[in-house]
Amino acid sequence: MRVLGVDPGLTRCGVGVVEGVAGRPLTMLGVGVVRTPPDAELGHRLVAIERGIEEWLDAHRPEFVAVERVFSQHNVRTVMGTAQASAVAMLCASRRGIPVALHTPSEVKAAVTGSGRAEKAQVGAMVTRLLRLDAPPKPADAADALALAICHIWRAPAVNRLQQVHAAAAAAGTRRVPRTPAVPVRKVPR
């Protein structure tokens, strides 16, 4: 399985490609950052991110794209930029028919380090170890992109099995959650 991980951001959008399967050694095929100037107009920055992601998709032909799920932050401006860059990555992949998976930061940290509260340095160190690199990728956005790809490779088999079970249940007409019998409502006289 070949996965392009995207750590979205307007100024630095981390990208990394990892190939492998769960339970086997993984291989990094590429890592980098798509950069945009902070003083550029928003539309131009989004186009630059699109071009950068398109180049990565052309060069590496991933089977899946894993994007960090945007979470609420106190800084609305930061979360908006992250959401916009995330949408560009999702659009680029979807336009090509490449499935997109969203993973939360804590989900990625837990998958790679064993703790959903791991620090960036811990994530970088584990990415370095798991991919047998000489040094952690810099900046941290690049390491985070690789961590997203690793997380997806490791989680995809379980997620696929769950989706198959749900699809089979839907096809068979069964419900996932058993219904409880309705409790009759009695009218109380006033």
PDB file of C-alpha atoms in Angstrom, residues 121-188:
ATOM      1  CA  ALA A 121       9.863  15.311  19.178  1.00  0.00           C
ATOM      2  CA  GLN A 122       8.575  11.849  20.153  1.00  0.00           C
ATOM      3  CA  VAL A 123       6.631  11.573  16.888  1.00  0.00           C
ATOM      4  CA  GLY A 124       9.718  12.597  14.915  1.00  0.00           C
ATOM      5  CA  ALA A 125      11.887  10.094  16.768  1.00  0.00           C
ATOM      6  CA  MET A 126       9.467   7.213  16.167  1.00  0.00           C
ATOM      7  CA  VAL A 127       9.019   8.113  12.489  1.00  0.00           C
ATOM      8  CA  THR A 128      12.817   8.072  12.181  1.00  0.00           C
ATOM      9  CA  ARG A 129      13.014   4.671  13.846  1.00  0.00           C
ATOM     10  CA  LEU A 130      10.074   3.088  12.003  1.00  0.00           C
ATOM     11  CA  LEU A 131      11.323   4.204   8.589  1.00  0.00           C
ATOM     12  CA  ARG A 132      14.968   3.508   9.443  1.00  0.00           C
ATOM     13  CA  LEU A 133      16.058   7.082   8.667  1.00  0.00           C
ATOM     14  CA  ASP A 134      19.362   8.669   9.687  1.00  0.00           C
ATOM     15  CA  ALA A 135      17.664  11.730  11.236  1.00  0.00           C
ATOM     16  CA  PRO A 136      14.144  13.018  11.887  1.00  0.00           C
ATOM     17  CA  PRO A 137      12.647  14.793   8.877  1.00  0.00           C
ATOM     18  CA  LYS A 138      12.663  18.588   9.195  1.00  0.00           C
ATOM     19  CA  PRO A 139      10.548  20.607   9.692  1.00  0.00           C
ATOM     20  CA  ALA A 140       8.133  18.829  12.022  1.00  0.00           C
ATOM     21  CA  ASP A 141       5.368  19.187   9.400  1.00  0.00           C
ATOM     22  CA  ALA A 142       7.270  16.738   7.187  1.00  0.00           C
ATOM     23  CA  ALA A 143       7.620  14.199  10.022  1.00  0.00           C
ATOM     24  CA  ASP A 144       3.916  14.626  10.826  1.00  0.00           C
ATOM     25  CA  ALA A 145       3.016  13.869   7.187  1.00  0.00           C
ATOM     26  CA  LEU A 146       5.002  10.626   7.347  1.00  0.00           C
ATOM     27  CA  ALA A 147       3.321   9.777  10.667  1.00  0.00           C
ATOM     28  CA  LEU A 148      -0.083  10.236   8.995  1.00  0.00           C
ATOM     29  CA  ALA A 149       0.883   7.829   6.222  1.00  0.00           C
ATOM     30  CA  ILE A 150       2.188   5.270   8.735  1.00  0.00           C
ATOM     31  CA  CYS A 151      -0.987   5.591  10.811  1.00  0.00           C
ATOM     32  CA  HIS A 152      -3.132   4.948   7.759  1.00  0.00           C
ATOM     33  CA  ILE A 153      -1.143   1.912   6.653  1.00  0.00           C
ATOM     34  CA  TRP A 154      -1.451   0.392  10.100  1.00  0.00           C
ATOM     35  CA  ARG A 155      -5.125   1.263  10.618  1.00  0.00           C
ATOM     36  CA  ALA A 156      -6.468   0.637   7.094  1.00  0.00           C
ATOM     37  CA  PRO A 157      -6.816  -3.175   7.393  1.00  0.00           C
ATOM     38  CA  ALA A 158      -8.956  -2.873  10.535  1.00  0.00           C
ATOM     39  CA  VAL A 159     -11.023  -0.026   9.110  1.00  0.00           C
ATOM     40  CA  ASN A 160     -11.576  -1.966   5.874  1.00  0.00           C
ATOM     41  CA  ARG A 161     -12.736  -5.027   7.816  1.00  0.00           C
ATOM     42  CA  LEU A 162     -15.204  -2.892   9.791  1.00  0.00           C
ATOM     43  CA  GLN A 163     -16.527  -1.321   6.591  1.00  0.00           C
ATOM     44  CA  GLN A 164     -16.971  -4.783   5.054  1.00  0.00           C
ATOM     45  CA  VAL A 165     -18.882  -5.990   8.116  1.00  0.00           C
ATOM     46  CA  HIS A 166     -21.164  -2.945   8.010  1.00  0.00           C
ATOM     47  CA  ALA A 167     -21.696  -3.341   4.256  1.00  0.00           C
ATOM     48  CA  ALA A 168     -22.534  -7.044   4.659  1.00  0.00           C
ATOM     49  CA  ALA A 169     -24.958  -6.237   7.480  1.00  0.00           C
ATOM     50  CA  ALA A 170     -26.623  -3.552   5.374  1.00  0.00           C
ATOM     51  CA  ALA A 171     -26.887  -5.930   2.403  1.00  0.00           C
ATOM     52  CA  ALA A 172     -28.425  -8.604   4.617  1.00  0.00           C
ATOM     53  CA  GLY A 173     -30.887  -6.097   6.020  1.00  0.00           C
ATOM     54  CA  THR A 174     -29.648  -6.411   9.570  1.00  0.00           C
ATOM     55  CA  ARG A 175     -29.114  -3.521  11.906  1.00  0.00           C
ATOM     56  CA  ARG A 176     -25.798  -2.731  13.491  1.00  0.00           C
ATOM     57  CA  VAL A 177     -27.376  -1.795  16.798  1.00  0.00           C
ATOM     58  CA  PRO A 178     -30.271  -3.868  18.051  1.00  0.00           C
ATOM     59  CA  ARG A 179     -33.365  -1.821  18.597  1.00  0.00           C
ATOM     60  CA  THR A 180     -34.940  -1.769  21.982  1.00  0.00           C
ATOM     61  CA  PRO A 181     -38.680  -2.301  22.047  1.00  0.00           C
ATOM     62  CA  ALA A 182     -40.671   0.895  22.110  1.00  0.00           C
ATOM     63  CA  VAL A 183     -42.014   1.834  25.499  1.00  0.00           C
ATOM     64  CA  PRO A 184     -45.698   2.787  25.311  1.00  0.00           C
ATOM     65  CA  VAL A 185     -46.397   6.361  26.281  1.00  0.00           C
ATOM     66  CA  ARG A 186     -49.246   6.837  28.733  1.00  0.00           C
ATOM     67  CA  LYS A 187     -51.158  10.019  28.876  1.00  0.00           C
ATOM     68  CA  VAL A 188     -51.427  11.381  32.353  1.00  0.00           C
TER      69      VAL A 188
END
